[in-house]
Amino acid sequence: MNDLLKMRHVSVAYHTYNGVVQSVREVSFSIKEGQTVALVGESGCGKSVTAKSIMGLIKKPGQVSKESEIIFAGTDITKLSPAKLRKFRGKECSMIFQDALVSLNPTMKIGKQIIESLDNHMPELSKDVKRKRAIEMLQMTGIADAEQCLGKYPHELSGGMRQRVMIAIALITHPKLLIADEPTTSLDVTIQAQILKQMKILQKQMGMAIFVITHDLGIVADVADKVIVMYAGKIVEEGECREIFYQPIHPYTKALLNSVPKLNVTGKQMLQAIDGSIPDMTNPPKGCAFCDRCPYAMKVCAKYIPEERSASDTHKASCWLMDERAGRRRAENGKA
Ligand code: SF4
């Protein structure tokens, strides 16, 4: 599979009255055609800002650094003019958000909202063809009474139905990449599973890549080929889904996995919260940003940012524990 998206040294900063918030710091990763990649981390770690940077949606006071490269199908979207960027958005790459009720226009019928996307990107199609496509797309997202749905307002639909409508709007132009930012967070667990299953079915039918952004590692296991773990604006671990779930390396990834509720245990073991909070990103720590919360922190961690090291061709992490000298020190101190 070819690379569809290549992010190289992408940094995004927000200039505020309290200082410069370094939301995304030198992030590099890629997404292949047809692949599902999940970006995981706590709220405020830079996930949504990363997604917005791909869509060219960083607005002032936010700024993408000059060194950043966001190459989509061979084109650096950071260099596109506003007009070309508008064409790219929705046609090549679409995004769905957490809260469909906020994202949909409450005063406009569903049909008009879906067809509007075709008006923008495929104006050559006739009115009848656009309507037919809208009905087909709603049916593909699992809405049985699609024709009736066209005439309804968002508030007349359930949360799950609204999210399906959002998916229909995002996919009606057959984009190469669908970005789903916490797509099921506001839904109950059964509907979450249905929506994610439907997204995977549509992915197979349409051959697109999916970039899922979530704080919940639980939903990732069923959908992702590759998982990227982000903390304080940086990628701390990246690997195939099975590598992240069965051989996690970074203490933050392990803590995230422990924070997923388990069914076969009771008491404290069932749900382990991660103590502490993300550092102040107007003044990020000099060394590893997880240092204050990490049970394995060493002196070197507070002083120097760990380099990225590979555990396999597909699995890499940034943690001083991967340095062979850390193993020796721990053995000397009787911790190994
Ligand atoms: Fe913990 Fe140090 Fe690894 Fe950071 S570099 S995660 S502080 S062991």
PDB file of N, CA, C and O in Angstrom, residues 4 72 87-95 114 117-118 121-122 125 132-134 136-138 140 167-178 202-209:
ATOM      1  N   LEU A   4      -0.701   7.567   1.758  1.00  0.00           N
ATOM      2  CA  LEU A   4      -1.682   8.569   1.320  1.00  0.00           C
ATOM      3  C   LEU A   4      -1.349   9.913   1.967  1.00  0.00           C
ATOM      4  O   LEU A   4      -1.372  10.955   1.327  1.00  0.00           O
ATOM      5  N   PHE A  72      -0.305  15.205   1.235  1.00  0.00           N
ATOM      6  CA  PHE A  72      -1.470  14.363   0.977  1.00  0.00           C
ATOM      7  C   PHE A  72      -1.467  14.008  -0.509  1.00  0.00           C
ATOM      8  O   PHE A  72      -1.537  14.904  -1.357  1.00  0.00           O
ATOM      9  N   LYS A  87     -11.335  23.186  -1.924  1.00  0.00           N
ATOM     10  CA  LYS A  87     -11.643  22.068  -2.831  1.00  0.00           C
ATOM     11  C   LYS A  87     -11.165  20.747  -2.222  1.00  0.00           C
ATOM     12  O   LYS A  87     -11.835  19.722  -2.326  1.00  0.00           O
ATOM     13  N   PHE A  88      -9.965  20.823  -1.602  1.00  0.00           N
ATOM     14  CA  PHE A  88      -9.369  19.623  -0.990  1.00  0.00           C
ATOM     15  C   PHE A  88     -10.262  19.104   0.138  1.00  0.00           C
ATOM     16  O   PHE A  88     -10.551  17.920   0.239  1.00  0.00           O
ATOM     17  N   ARG A  89     -10.733  20.039   0.965  1.00  0.00           N
ATOM     18  CA  ARG A  89     -11.593  19.697   2.109  1.00  0.00           C
ATOM     19  C   ARG A  89     -12.941  19.197   1.600  1.00  0.00           C
ATOM     20  O   ARG A  89     -13.576  19.845   0.802  1.00  0.00           O
ATOM     21  N   GLY A  90     -13.354  18.062   2.064  1.00  0.00           N
ATOM     22  CA  GLY A  90     -14.651  17.560   1.641  1.00  0.00           C
ATOM     23  C   GLY A  90     -14.550  16.678   0.411  1.00  0.00           C
ATOM     24  O   GLY A  90     -15.235  15.689   0.302  1.00  0.00           O
ATOM     25  N   LYS A  91     -13.642  17.006  -0.531  1.00  0.00           N
ATOM     26  CA  LYS A  91     -13.504  16.176  -1.732  1.00  0.00           C
ATOM     27  C   LYS A  91     -12.456  15.081  -1.508  1.00  0.00           C
ATOM     28  O   LYS A  91     -12.736  13.909  -1.685  1.00  0.00           O
ATOM     29  N   GLU A  92     -11.251  15.490  -1.104  1.00  0.00           N
ATOM     30  CA  GLU A  92     -10.172  14.520  -0.910  1.00  0.00           C
ATOM     31  C   GLU A  92     -10.180  13.954   0.506  1.00  0.00           C
ATOM     32  O   GLU A  92      -9.793  12.822   0.735  1.00  0.00           O
ATOM     33  N   CYS A  93     -10.586  14.796   1.441  1.00  0.00           N
ATOM     34  CA  CYS A  93     -10.460  14.468   2.855  1.00  0.00           C
ATOM     35  C   CYS A  93     -11.652  15.059   3.607  1.00  0.00           C
ATOM     36  O   CYS A  93     -11.937  16.245   3.460  1.00  0.00           O
ATOM     37  N   SER A  94     -12.371  14.230   4.347  1.00  0.00           N
ATOM     38  CA  SER A  94     -13.544  14.720   5.089  1.00  0.00           C
ATOM     39  C   SER A  94     -13.378  14.448   6.564  1.00  0.00           C
ATOM     40  O   SER A  94     -12.647  13.540   6.958  1.00  0.00           O
ATOM     41  N   MET A  95     -14.120  15.198   7.370  1.00  0.00           N
ATOM     42  CA  MET A  95     -13.967  15.041   8.824  1.00  0.00           C
ATOM     43  C   MET A  95     -15.333  14.964   9.481  1.00  0.00           C
ATOM     44  O   MET A  95     -16.248  15.701   9.102  1.00  0.00           O
ATOM     45  N   ILE A 114     -27.000  17.318   3.040  1.00  0.00           N
ATOM     46  CA  ILE A 114     -26.176  16.323   2.324  1.00  0.00           C
ATOM     47  C   ILE A 114     -25.911  16.817   0.891  1.00  0.00           C
ATOM     48  O   ILE A 114     -24.773  16.774   0.404  1.00  0.00           O
ATOM     49  N   SER A 117     -23.134  19.446   0.078  1.00  0.00           N
ATOM     50  CA  SER A 117     -21.760  18.992  -0.119  1.00  0.00           C
ATOM     51  C   SER A 117     -21.517  18.658  -1.595  1.00  0.00           C
ATOM     52  O   SER A 117     -20.453  18.971  -2.157  1.00  0.00           O
ATOM     53  N   LEU A 118     -22.532  18.044  -2.247  1.00  0.00           N
ATOM     54  CA  LEU A 118     -22.398  17.752  -3.689  1.00  0.00           C
ATOM     55  C   LEU A 118     -22.437  19.042  -4.509  1.00  0.00           C
ATOM     56  O   LEU A 118     -21.739  19.163  -5.519  1.00  0.00           O
ATOM     57  N   HIS A 121     -18.893  20.380  -4.402  1.00  0.00           N
ATOM     58  CA  HIS A 121     -17.799  19.627  -5.020  1.00  0.00           C
ATOM     59  C   HIS A 121     -18.144  18.980  -6.358  1.00  0.00           C
ATOM     60  O   HIS A 121     -17.253  18.633  -7.120  1.00  0.00           O
ATOM     61  N   MET A 122     -19.422  18.742  -6.628  1.00  0.00           N
ATOM     62  CA  MET A 122     -19.819  18.138  -7.912  1.00  0.00           C
ATOM     63  C   MET A 122     -21.024  18.892  -8.482  1.00  0.00           C
ATOM     64  O   MET A 122     -22.109  18.323  -8.646  1.00  0.00           O
ATOM     65  N   LEU A 125     -23.521  17.658 -11.414  1.00  0.00           N
ATOM     66  CA  LEU A 125     -24.570  16.636 -11.303  1.00  0.00           C
ATOM     67  C   LEU A 125     -25.957  17.286 -11.285  1.00  0.00           C
ATOM     68  O   LEU A 125     -26.131  18.380 -10.736  1.00  0.00           O
ATOM     69  N   LYS A 132     -30.718  11.259  -5.534  1.00  0.00           N
ATOM     70  CA  LYS A 132     -30.578   9.795  -5.562  1.00  0.00           C
ATOM     71  C   LYS A 132     -29.321   9.385  -4.775  1.00  0.00           C
ATOM     72  O   LYS A 132     -29.338   8.440  -3.984  1.00  0.00           O
ATOM     73  N   ARG A 133     -28.243  10.130  -5.005  1.00  0.00           N
ATOM     74  CA  ARG A 133     -26.983   9.816  -4.301  1.00  0.00           C
ATOM     75  C   ARG A 133     -27.139   9.991  -2.791  1.00  0.00           C
ATOM     76  O   ARG A 133     -26.591   9.231  -2.001  1.00  0.00           O
ATOM     77  N   ALA A 134     -27.871  11.055  -2.403  1.00  0.00           N
ATOM     78  CA  ALA A 134     -28.075  11.310  -0.964  1.00  0.00           C
ATOM     79  C   ALA A 134     -28.831  10.139  -0.334  1.00  0.00           C
ATOM     80  O   ALA A 134     -28.465   9.676   0.766  1.00  0.00           O
ATOM     81  N   GLU A 136     -28.971   7.000  -1.445  1.00  0.00           N
ATOM     82  CA  GLU A 136     -28.079   5.818  -1.437  1.00  0.00           C
ATOM     83  C   GLU A 136     -27.074   5.899  -0.295  1.00  0.00           C
ATOM     84  O   GLU A 136     -26.814   4.927   0.402  1.00  0.00           O
ATOM     85  N   MET A 137     -26.533   7.111  -0.104  1.00  0.00           N
ATOM     86  CA  MET A 137     -25.506   7.284   0.936  1.00  0.00           C
ATOM     87  C   MET A 137     -26.091   7.064   2.331  1.00  0.00           C
ATOM     88  O   MET A 137     -25.465   6.427   3.184  1.00  0.00           O
ATOM     89  N   LEU A 138     -27.297   7.583   2.551  1.00  0.00           N
ATOM     90  CA  LEU A 138     -27.950   7.371   3.852  1.00  0.00           C
ATOM     91  C   LEU A 138     -28.211   5.885   4.070  1.00  0.00           C
ATOM     92  O   LEU A 138     -28.016   5.363   5.174  1.00  0.00           O
ATOM     93  N   MET A 140     -26.480   3.450   2.817  1.00  0.00           N
ATOM     94  CA  MET A 140     -25.179   2.801   3.079  1.00  0.00           C
ATOM     95  C   MET A 140     -24.732   2.983   4.524  1.00  0.00           C
ATOM     96  O   MET A 140     -23.998   2.173   5.069  1.00  0.00           O
ATOM     97  N   ILE A 167     -21.817  10.978   8.833  1.00  0.00           N
ATOM     98  CA  ILE A 167     -20.947  10.096   8.027  1.00  0.00           C
ATOM     99  C   ILE A 167     -21.361  10.187   6.558  1.00  0.00           C
ATOM    100  O   ILE A 167     -20.515  10.263   5.664  1.00  0.00           O
ATOM    101  N   ALA A 168     -22.685  10.209   6.313  1.00  0.00           N
ATOM    102  CA  ALA A 168     -23.179  10.314   4.925  1.00  0.00           C
ATOM    103  C   ALA A 168     -22.683  11.611   4.276  1.00  0.00           C
ATOM    104  O   ALA A 168     -22.236  11.611   3.129  1.00  0.00           O
ATOM    105  N   ILE A 169     -22.761  12.716   5.025  1.00  0.00           N
ATOM    106  CA  ILE A 169     -22.301  14.014   4.477  1.00  0.00           C
ATOM    107  C   ILE A 169     -20.801  13.948   4.166  1.00  0.00           C
ATOM    108  O   ILE A 169     -20.339  14.403   3.129  1.00  0.00           O
ATOM    109  N   ALA A 170     -20.054  13.321   5.087  1.00  0.00           N
ATOM    110  CA  ALA A 170     -18.594  13.261   4.915  1.00  0.00           C
ATOM    111  C   ALA A 170     -18.202  12.385   3.725  1.00  0.00           C
ATOM    112  O   ALA A 170     -17.197  12.638   3.072  1.00  0.00           O
ATOM    113  N   LEU A 171     -18.994  11.330   3.471  1.00  0.00           N
ATOM    114  CA  LEU A 171     -18.562  10.349   2.469  1.00  0.00           C
ATOM    115  C   LEU A 171     -19.205  10.515   1.098  1.00  0.00           C
ATOM    116  O   LEU A 171     -18.834   9.811   0.164  1.00  0.00           O
ATOM    117  N   ILE A 172     -20.164  11.413   0.977  1.00  0.00           N
ATOM    118  CA  ILE A 172     -20.910  11.500  -0.288  1.00  0.00           C
ATOM    119  C   ILE A 172     -20.019  11.880  -1.473  1.00  0.00           C
ATOM    120  O   ILE A 172     -20.298  11.541  -2.610  1.00  0.00           O
ATOM    121  N   THR A 173     -18.896  12.542  -1.186  1.00  0.00           N
ATOM    122  CA  THR A 173     -17.985  12.913  -2.276  1.00  0.00           C
ATOM    123  C   THR A 173     -16.880  11.865  -2.481  1.00  0.00           C
ATOM    124  O   THR A 173     -15.925  12.100  -3.223  1.00  0.00           O
ATOM    125  N   HIS A 174     -16.999  10.721  -1.788  1.00  0.00           N
ATOM    126  CA  HIS A 174     -16.013   9.626  -1.883  1.00  0.00           C
ATOM    127  C   HIS A 174     -14.584  10.100  -1.608  1.00  0.00           C
ATOM    128  O   HIS A 174     -13.701   9.984  -2.466  1.00  0.00           O
ATOM    129  N   PRO A 175     -14.333  10.657  -0.406  1.00  0.00           N
ATOM    130  CA  PRO A 175     -12.973  11.132  -0.097  1.00  0.00           C
ATOM    131  C   PRO A 175     -11.992   9.971   0.046  1.00  0.00           C
ATOM    132  O   PRO A 175     -12.410   8.832   0.286  1.00  0.00           O
ATOM    133  N   LYS A 176     -10.704  10.293  -0.075  1.00  0.00           N
ATOM    134  CA  LYS A 176      -9.673   9.246   0.090  1.00  0.00           C
ATOM    135  C   LYS A 176      -9.380   9.009   1.569  1.00  0.00           C
ATOM    136  O   LYS A 176      -8.868   7.965   1.961  1.00  0.00           O
ATOM    137  N   LEU A 177      -9.658  10.043   2.395  1.00  0.00           N
ATOM    138  CA  LEU A 177      -9.392   9.915   3.844  1.00  0.00           C
ATOM    139  C   LEU A 177     -10.571  10.474   4.632  1.00  0.00           C
ATOM    140  O   LEU A 177     -11.040  11.583   4.370  1.00  0.00           O
ATOM    141  N   LEU A 178     -11.033   9.671   5.606  1.00  0.00           N
ATOM    142  CA  LEU A 178     -12.065  10.146   6.529  1.00  0.00           C
ATOM    143  C   LEU A 178     -11.409  10.339   7.894  1.00  0.00           C
ATOM    144  O   LEU A 178     -10.813   9.401   8.437  1.00  0.00           O
ATOM    145  N   LEU A 202     -18.234   0.575   5.272  1.00  0.00           N
ATOM    146  CA  LEU A 202     -18.131   1.617   4.237  1.00  0.00           C
ATOM    147  C   LEU A 202     -16.697   1.746   3.738  1.00  0.00           C
ATOM    148  O   LEU A 202     -16.451   1.959   2.555  1.00  0.00           O
ATOM    149  N   GLN A 203     -15.749   1.582   4.658  1.00  0.00           N
ATOM    150  CA  GLN A 203     -14.339   1.675   4.259  1.00  0.00           C
ATOM    151  C   GLN A 203     -14.010   0.600   3.224  1.00  0.00           C
ATOM    152  O   GLN A 203     -13.340   0.859   2.233  1.00  0.00           O
ATOM    153  N   LYS A 204     -14.504  -0.627   3.472  1.00  0.00           N
ATOM    154  CA  LYS A 204     -14.251  -1.727   2.523  1.00  0.00           C
ATOM    155  C   LYS A 204     -14.899  -1.429   1.179  1.00  0.00           C
ATOM    156  O   LYS A 204     -14.305  -1.644   0.127  1.00  0.00           O
ATOM    157  N   GLN A 205     -16.136  -0.922   1.223  1.00  0.00           N
ATOM    158  CA  GLN A 205     -16.859  -0.660  -0.025  1.00  0.00           C
ATOM    159  C   GLN A 205     -16.210   0.474  -0.817  1.00  0.00           C
ATOM    160  O   GLN A 205     -16.163   0.443  -2.039  1.00  0.00           O
ATOM    161  N   MET A 206     -15.723   1.499  -0.114  1.00  0.00           N
ATOM    162  CA  MET A 206     -15.247   2.703  -0.801  1.00  0.00           C
ATOM    163  C   MET A 206     -13.723   2.790  -0.886  1.00  0.00           C
ATOM    164  O   MET A 206     -13.188   3.671  -1.559  1.00  0.00           O
ATOM    165  N   GLY A 207     -13.022   1.933  -0.167  1.00  0.00           N
ATOM    166  CA  GLY A 207     -11.559   1.874  -0.247  1.00  0.00           C
ATOM    167  C   GLY A 207     -10.836   3.073   0.345  1.00  0.00           C
ATOM    168  O   GLY A 207      -9.713   3.375  -0.037  1.00  0.00           O
ATOM    169  N   MET A 208     -11.475   3.769   1.281  1.00  0.00           N
ATOM    170  CA  MET A 208     -10.817   4.973   1.842  1.00  0.00           C
ATOM    171  C   MET A 208      -9.967   4.606   3.076  1.00  0.00           C
ATOM    172  O   MET A 208     -10.129   3.531   3.650  1.00  0.00           O
ATOM    173  N   ALA A 209      -9.099   5.524   3.467  1.00  0.00           N
ATOM    174  CA  ALA A 209      -8.360   5.376   4.726  1.00  0.00           C
ATOM    175  C   ALA A 209      -9.159   6.084   5.822  1.00  0.00           C
ATOM    176  O   ALA A 209      -9.931   7.001   5.532  1.00  0.00           O
TER     177      ALA A 209
END
